[in-house]
């Protein structure tokens, strides 16, 4: 049985670790968070709302094929394969924040022995695996990449809340520092994930592919948003335009919305922007998407006048429906804009505790206490909102449907105005 260390037991890392451990590998999961490690060692998933993960973890617990630890050095010393999936984020000023990855490389390098295969999965700027991470490993270990240890890059392309099904159905893209690294990593994924593997010609090709995918999404959503703003001005329904326009096979007009959030799409464009691509469509797309929260408030004010002193309820702190993830959620931009306008801000999110919600300087509001709300903004369509009883919104004047998914007829039947993005 081969020994694998997975560094970073977050939403993605823990799911990968559990999957590897159920596919014939002995897995050591490493995290700096002791609560995560304790939970995994009890066979209990600290990640909520990830279909299939709890069962998989229970299975690894029974089979004794996954253990967790905070000791990266020791774990790497005992492994033939090391998979790294700790986050790289951006700072307030949009500079890349490598603190977690640099710390991980330092510890992995200290435990690295000859002939280990290191695979990086975290999304990176093109060139980082070779020029930053590989170099750190060399400095710490005294070993040479491509000579004493193998190095590969394979981006993680799955989405939270459907990780296991995406792992099965999405091809795994793999690049290596040399043919040996490429083939070792490809063989590993074929066994451990039993999915299609696409081998690409370099580490940089694999890195660039993932960022290009994310930027493609960001730019196309921005285009949809711009079209929706124009449709609104012209009194045209964007939903109808998408339906009719996308009947042409080459047309793929995306869904417009109140903004783009999460770990990936709003972050990775800066990997280009920060490396001399600061002008042009990628930067513009970021601006367009981040301005949608402001635009949504303008739509509300067109209906009811100023939101100052109005009770505004945002549905969903999460960036996306049914995912407990507030990173870069459009709700944070909506909150900022509403604060500047002097609104009374309430947030509901069944996936978060009141304490977790209220640290954003808003009041948490349960769904059975919404009768005094004047305005509702839907940001994330959690299952709980799909059958929302609009009768309970006794005071509401307008609902801004930030995802164009609510039932307009039912809303209007209760005397509440409905506005979508590009949908009157
Ligand atoms: N979440 C997604 O939907 C998604 C999708 C595709 C790709 N990704 C990629 O996966 C990466 C991780 O995402 P996630 O959602 O699993 O993140 P997460 O925030 O859920 O988890 C990251 C984990 O890494 C741990 N960690 C941080 N520094 C560490 C270190 N030095 N050593 C060991 N553990 C450390 C943290 O404690 C945390 O448990 C992202 O940065 C991105 O590149 C994420």
CSV table of N, CA, C and O and ligand atoms in Angstrom, one decimal, residues 6-14 30-34 36 47 69-70 72 84-89 99-105 107-108 121-124 153 155-161 163 210 214 262-264 267-268 271 319-320 323 325 327, ligand 1:
chain,number,residue,atom,x,y,z
A,6,UNK,N,-1.8,14.2,2.3
A,6,UNK,CA,-2.5,15.3,1.7
A,6,UNK,C,-2.3,16.5,2.7
A,6,UNK,O,-2.7,16.4,3.8
A,7,UNK,N,-1.7,17.6,2.2
A,7,UNK,CA,-1.5,18.8,3.0
A,7,UNK,C,-2.6,19.8,2.8
A,7,UNK,O,-2.8,20.3,1.7
A,8,UNK,N,-3.4,20.0,3.9
A,8,UNK,CA,-4.6,20.9,3.8
A,8,UNK,C,-5.8,20.1,3.7
A,8,UNK,O,-6.2,19.5,2.7
A,9,UNK,N,-6.5,20.0,4.9
A,9,UNK,CA,-7.8,19.2,5.0
A,9,UNK,C,-9.0,20.1,4.9
A,9,UNK,O,-9.9,20.0,5.8
A,10,UNK,N,-9.0,21.0,4.0
A,10,UNK,CA,-10.2,21.8,3.8
A,10,UNK,C,-11.3,21.1,3.0
A,10,UNK,O,-11.3,19.9,2.9
A,11,UNK,N,-12.2,21.9,2.4
A,11,UNK,CA,-13.3,21.2,1.6
A,11,UNK,C,-12.7,20.3,0.5
A,11,UNK,O,-13.2,19.2,0.4
A,12,UNK,N,-11.7,20.8,-0.1
A,12,UNK,CA,-11.2,20.0,-1.2
A,12,UNK,C,-10.2,18.9,-0.7
A,12,UNK,O,-10.3,17.7,-1.1
A,13,UNK,N,-9.3,19.3,0.1
A,13,UNK,CA,-8.3,18.4,0.6
A,13,UNK,C,-8.8,17.2,1.3
A,13,UNK,O,-8.4,16.0,1.1
A,14,UNK,N,-9.8,17.4,2.2
A,14,UNK,CA,-10.3,16.3,3.0
A,14,UNK,C,-11.1,15.4,2.1
A,14,UNK,O,-11.0,14.1,2.2
A,30,UNK,N,-2.8,16.3,6.7
A,30,UNK,CA,-2.2,17.2,7.5
A,30,UNK,C,-3.0,18.5,7.5
A,30,UNK,O,-3.3,19.0,6.4
A,31,UNK,N,-3.2,19.1,8.7
A,31,UNK,CA,-3.8,20.5,8.7
A,31,UNK,C,-3.2,21.2,9.9
A,31,UNK,O,-2.8,20.6,10.9
A,32,UNK,N,-3.2,22.5,9.8
A,32,UNK,CA,-2.7,23.3,10.9
A,32,UNK,C,-3.8,23.6,12.0
A,32,UNK,O,-3.5,24.0,13.1
A,33,UNK,N,-5.0,23.2,11.6
A,33,UNK,CA,-6.1,23.4,12.5
A,33,UNK,C,-6.4,22.2,13.3
A,33,UNK,O,-6.8,21.1,12.8
A,34,UNK,N,-6.1,22.2,14.6
A,34,UNK,CA,-6.2,21.0,15.5
A,34,UNK,C,-7.6,20.5,15.5
A,34,UNK,O,-7.8,19.3,15.6
A,36,UNK,N,-9.8,20.4,13.2
A,36,UNK,CA,-10.0,19.7,11.9
A,36,UNK,C,-9.4,18.3,12.1
A,36,UNK,O,-10.0,17.3,11.8
A,47,UNK,N,-16.5,19.3,7.6
A,47,UNK,CA,-17.1,20.0,6.4
A,47,UNK,C,-18.6,19.7,6.3
A,47,UNK,O,-18.9,18.5,6.2
A,69,UNK,N,-3.1,14.6,11.2
A,69,UNK,CA,-2.0,15.1,12.1
A,69,UNK,C,-1.7,16.6,11.8
A,69,UNK,O,-2.1,17.1,10.7
A,70,UNK,N,-1.1,17.2,12.8
A,70,UNK,CA,-0.6,18.6,12.5
A,70,UNK,C,0.8,18.6,12.1
A,70,UNK,O,1.4,19.6,11.8
A,72,UNK,N,3.4,18.0,9.7
A,72,UNK,CA,3.7,17.8,8.2
A,72,UNK,C,5.0,17.1,8.0
A,72,UNK,O,5.1,16.2,7.2
A,84,UNK,N,-0.6,18.6,-2.3
A,84,UNK,CA,-0.8,19.9,-1.6
A,84,UNK,C,-2.0,20.7,-2.0
A,84,UNK,O,-2.1,21.0,-3.2
A,85,UNK,N,-2.9,21.0,-1.1
A,85,UNK,CA,-4.1,21.8,-1.5
A,85,UNK,C,-4.4,22.8,-0.4
A,85,UNK,O,-5.5,22.8,0.2
A,86,UNK,N,-3.4,23.6,0.0
A,86,UNK,CA,-3.7,24.7,0.9
A,86,UNK,C,-3.9,26.0,0.1
A,86,UNK,O,-3.4,26.1,-1.0
A,87,UNK,N,-4.7,26.9,0.6
A,87,UNK,CA,-5.1,28.0,-0.2
A,87,UNK,C,-4.0,29.1,-0.5
A,87,UNK,O,-3.1,29.3,0.3
A,88,UNK,N,-4.1,29.7,-1.7
A,88,UNK,CA,-3.4,30.9,-2.0
A,88,UNK,C,-4.5,32.0,-2.2
A,88,UNK,O,-5.4,31.7,-3.0
A,89,UNK,N,-4.4,33.0,-1.4
A,89,UNK,CA,-5.5,34.0,-1.5
A,89,UNK,C,-5.0,35.3,-2.0
A,89,UNK,O,-3.9,35.4,-2.5
A,99,UNK,N,1.0,33.2,2.2
A,99,UNK,CA,1.5,32.8,3.5
A,99,UNK,C,1.2,31.3,3.8
A,99,UNK,O,2.1,30.6,4.4
A,100,UNK,N,0.0,30.8,3.4
A,100,UNK,CA,-0.2,29.4,3.8
A,100,UNK,C,0.6,28.4,3.0
A,100,UNK,O,1.1,27.4,3.4
A,101,UNK,N,0.8,28.7,1.7
A,101,UNK,CA,1.5,27.9,0.8
A,101,UNK,C,3.0,27.9,1.2
A,101,UNK,O,3.7,26.9,1.2
A,102,UNK,N,3.6,29.1,1.5
A,102,UNK,CA,5.0,29.2,1.8
A,102,UNK,C,5.3,28.4,3.1
A,102,UNK,O,6.3,27.6,3.2
A,103,UNK,N,4.4,28.5,4.1
A,103,UNK,CA,4.5,27.7,5.3
A,103,UNK,C,4.5,26.2,5.0
A,103,UNK,O,5.3,25.4,5.5
A,104,UNK,N,3.5,25.8,4.1
A,104,UNK,CA,3.4,24.4,3.8
A,104,UNK,C,4.7,23.9,3.1
A,104,UNK,O,5.2,22.8,3.4
A,105,UNK,N,5.2,24.7,2.2
A,105,UNK,CA,6.4,24.3,1.5
A,105,UNK,C,7.6,24.1,2.4
A,105,UNK,O,8.4,23.2,2.3
A,107,UNK,N,7.6,23.2,5.6
A,107,UNK,CA,7.5,22.0,6.3
A,107,UNK,C,7.6,20.8,5.5
A,107,UNK,O,8.3,19.8,5.8
A,108,UNK,N,7.1,20.8,4.3
A,108,UNK,CA,7.2,19.6,3.4
A,108,UNK,C,8.7,19.5,3.0
A,108,UNK,O,9.2,18.3,3.0
A,121,UNK,N,-1.9,21.0,-6.1
A,121,UNK,CA,-3.2,21.1,-6.7
A,121,UNK,C,-3.8,22.5,-6.6
A,121,UNK,O,-4.7,22.9,-7.3
A,122,UNK,N,-3.3,23.3,-5.6
A,122,UNK,CA,-3.8,24.7,-5.4
A,122,UNK,C,-3.7,25.5,-6.7
A,122,UNK,O,-2.7,25.4,-7.4
A,123,UNK,N,-4.6,26.4,-7.0
A,123,UNK,CA,-4.6,27.2,-8.2
A,123,UNK,C,-3.4,28.3,-8.0
A,123,UNK,O,-3.3,28.9,-6.9
A,124,UNK,N,-2.6,28.4,-9.0
A,124,UNK,CA,-1.4,29.2,-8.9
A,124,UNK,C,-1.2,30.2,-10.1
A,124,UNK,O,-1.8,29.9,-11.2
A,153,UNK,N,2.1,19.2,-11.3
A,153,UNK,CA,1.0,20.2,-11.0
A,153,UNK,C,-0.3,19.6,-11.6
A,153,UNK,O,-0.3,19.3,-12.8
A,155,UNK,N,-4.3,20.9,-11.4
A,155,UNK,CA,-5.3,21.9,-10.8
A,155,UNK,C,-6.5,21.2,-10.3
A,155,UNK,O,-7.0,20.2,-11.0
A,156,UNK,N,-7.1,21.7,-9.2
A,156,UNK,CA,-8.4,21.1,-8.7
A,156,UNK,C,-9.5,22.0,-9.4
A,156,UNK,O,-9.5,23.2,-9.2
A,157,UNK,N,-10.4,21.4,-10.1
A,157,UNK,CA,-11.4,22.1,-10.9
A,157,UNK,C,-12.8,21.9,-10.4
A,157,UNK,O,-13.7,22.4,-11.0
A,158,UNK,N,-12.9,21.2,-9.3
A,158,UNK,CA,-14.3,20.8,-8.8
A,158,UNK,C,-15.0,22.0,-8.1
A,158,UNK,O,-14.3,23.0,-7.8
A,159,UNK,N,-16.2,21.8,-7.8
A,159,UNK,CA,-17.0,22.9,-7.1
A,159,UNK,C,-17.5,22.3,-5.8
A,159,UNK,O,-18.0,21.1,-5.7
A,160,UNK,N,-17.4,23.1,-4.7
A,160,UNK,CA,-18.0,22.7,-3.4
A,160,UNK,C,-19.4,22.3,-3.6
A,160,UNK,O,-20.1,22.8,-4.5
A,161,UNK,N,-19.8,21.4,-2.7
A,161,UNK,CA,-21.2,20.9,-2.7
A,161,UNK,C,-21.4,19.8,-3.8
A,161,UNK,O,-22.5,19.2,-3.8
A,163,UNK,N,-18.3,17.9,-4.9
A,163,UNK,CA,-16.9,17.6,-5.2
A,163,UNK,C,-16.7,16.2,-5.6
A,163,UNK,O,-16.0,15.9,-6.6
A,210,UNK,N,-6.0,26.2,-15.6
A,210,UNK,CA,-7.0,26.4,-14.5
A,210,UNK,C,-7.4,27.9,-14.4
A,210,UNK,O,-8.5,28.3,-14.3
A,214,UNK,N,-11.1,29.9,-15.1
A,214,UNK,CA,-11.7,30.8,-14.2
A,214,UNK,C,-12.0,32.2,-14.8
A,214,UNK,O,-13.0,32.8,-14.6
A,262,UNK,N,-16.7,33.7,-3.9
A,262,UNK,CA,-16.1,32.4,-3.7
A,262,UNK,C,-14.5,32.4,-3.8
A,262,UNK,O,-13.9,33.5,-4.0
A,263,UNK,N,-14.0,31.2,-3.6
A,263,UNK,CA,-12.5,31.0,-3.5
A,263,UNK,C,-11.8,31.2,-4.9
A,263,UNK,O,-10.6,31.5,-4.9
A,264,UNK,N,-12.6,31.1,-6.0
A,264,UNK,CA,-11.9,30.9,-7.3
A,264,UNK,C,-12.1,32.1,-8.2
A,264,UNK,O,-11.2,32.9,-8.4
A,267,UNK,N,-10.9,35.6,-7.5
A,267,UNK,CA,-9.5,35.7,-7.0
A,267,UNK,C,-8.5,35.5,-8.2
A,267,UNK,O,-7.6,36.3,-8.4
A,268,UNK,N,-8.7,34.5,-9.0
A,268,UNK,CA,-7.7,34.1,-9.9
A,268,UNK,C,-7.4,35.1,-11.1
A,268,UNK,O,-6.3,35.2,-11.6
A,271,UNK,N,-4.3,36.8,-10.6
A,271,UNK,CA,-3.0,36.2,-10.9
A,271,UNK,C,-2.5,36.6,-12.3
A,271,UNK,O,-1.3,36.6,-12.6
A,319,UNK,N,-21.4,32.6,-0.7
A,319,UNK,CA,-21.3,33.1,-2.1
A,319,UNK,C,-22.2,32.4,-3.1
A,319,UNK,O,-22.5,32.9,-4.1
A,320,UNK,N,-22.6,31.1,-2.7
A,320,UNK,CA,-23.4,30.3,-3.6
A,320,UNK,C,-24.3,29.5,-2.8
A,320,UNK,O,-24.1,29.1,-1.6
A,323,UNK,N,-23.7,26.2,0.0
A,323,UNK,CA,-22.3,26.1,0.3
A,323,UNK,C,-21.9,27.0,1.5
A,323,UNK,O,-22.2,28.2,1.4
A,325,UNK,N,-19.6,29.0,2.6
A,325,UNK,CA,-18.4,29.7,2.2
A,325,UNK,C,-18.6,31.2,2.0
A,325,UNK,O,-19.3,31.5,1.0
A,327,UNK,N,-16.2,33.5,1.6
A,327,UNK,CA,-15.1,34.2,0.9
A,327,UNK,C,-15.6,34.9,-0.3
A,327,UNK,O,-16.2,34.4,-1.2
B,1,LIG,N1,-13.4,25.5,-2.6
B,1,LIG,C1,-13.5,25.3,-3.9
B,1,LIG,O1,-14.6,25.3,-4.4
B,1,LIG,C2,-12.3,25.1,-4.8
B,1,LIG,C3,-12.5,24.6,-6.1
B,1,LIG,C4,-11.4,24.4,-6.9
B,1,LIG,C5,-10.1,24.5,-6.4
B,1,LIG,N2,-9.9,24.9,-5.1
B,1,LIG,C6,-8.5,25.1,-4.7
B,1,LIG,O2,-8.4,24.4,-3.5
B,1,LIG,C7,-7.7,25.3,-2.5
B,1,LIG,C8,-8.2,25.0,-1.2
B,1,LIG,O3,-9.6,25.2,-1.1
B,1,LIG,P1,-10.5,24.7,0.0
B,1,LIG,O4,-11.9,25.1,-0.3
B,1,LIG,O5,-10.2,23.3,0.3
B,1,LIG,O6,-9.9,25.6,1.2
B,1,LIG,P2,-10.4,25.6,2.7
B,1,LIG,O7,-10.2,27.0,3.2
B,1,LIG,O8,-11.7,24.9,2.9
B,1,LIG,O9,-9.3,24.7,3.4
B,1,LIG,C9,-7.9,24.9,3.4
B,1,LIG,C10,-7.3,24.1,4.6
B,1,LIG,O10,-5.9,24.3,4.5
B,1,LIG,C11,-5.4,24.4,5.9
B,1,LIG,N3,-4.1,24.9,5.8
B,1,LIG,C12,-3.7,26.2,5.6
B,1,LIG,N4,-2.3,26.3,5.7
B,1,LIG,C13,-1.9,25.1,5.9
B,1,LIG,C14,-0.5,24.5,6.0
B,1,LIG,N5,0.5,25.3,6.0
B,1,LIG,N6,-0.4,23.2,6.3
B,1,LIG,C15,-1.5,22.4,6.4
B,1,LIG,N7,-2.8,22.9,6.3
B,1,LIG,C16,-2.9,24.2,6.0
B,1,LIG,C17,-6.4,25.2,6.6
B,1,LIG,O11,-6.4,25.1,7.9
B,1,LIG,C18,-7.7,24.6,5.9
B,1,LIG,O12,-8.3,23.5,6.7
B,1,LIG,C19,-8.1,26.7,-3.0
B,1,LIG,O13,-7.2,27.7,-2.6
B,1,LIG,C20,-8.1,26.5,-4.5
B,1,LIG,O14,-6.8,26.7,-5.1
B,1,LIG,C21,-11.0,25.2,-4.3
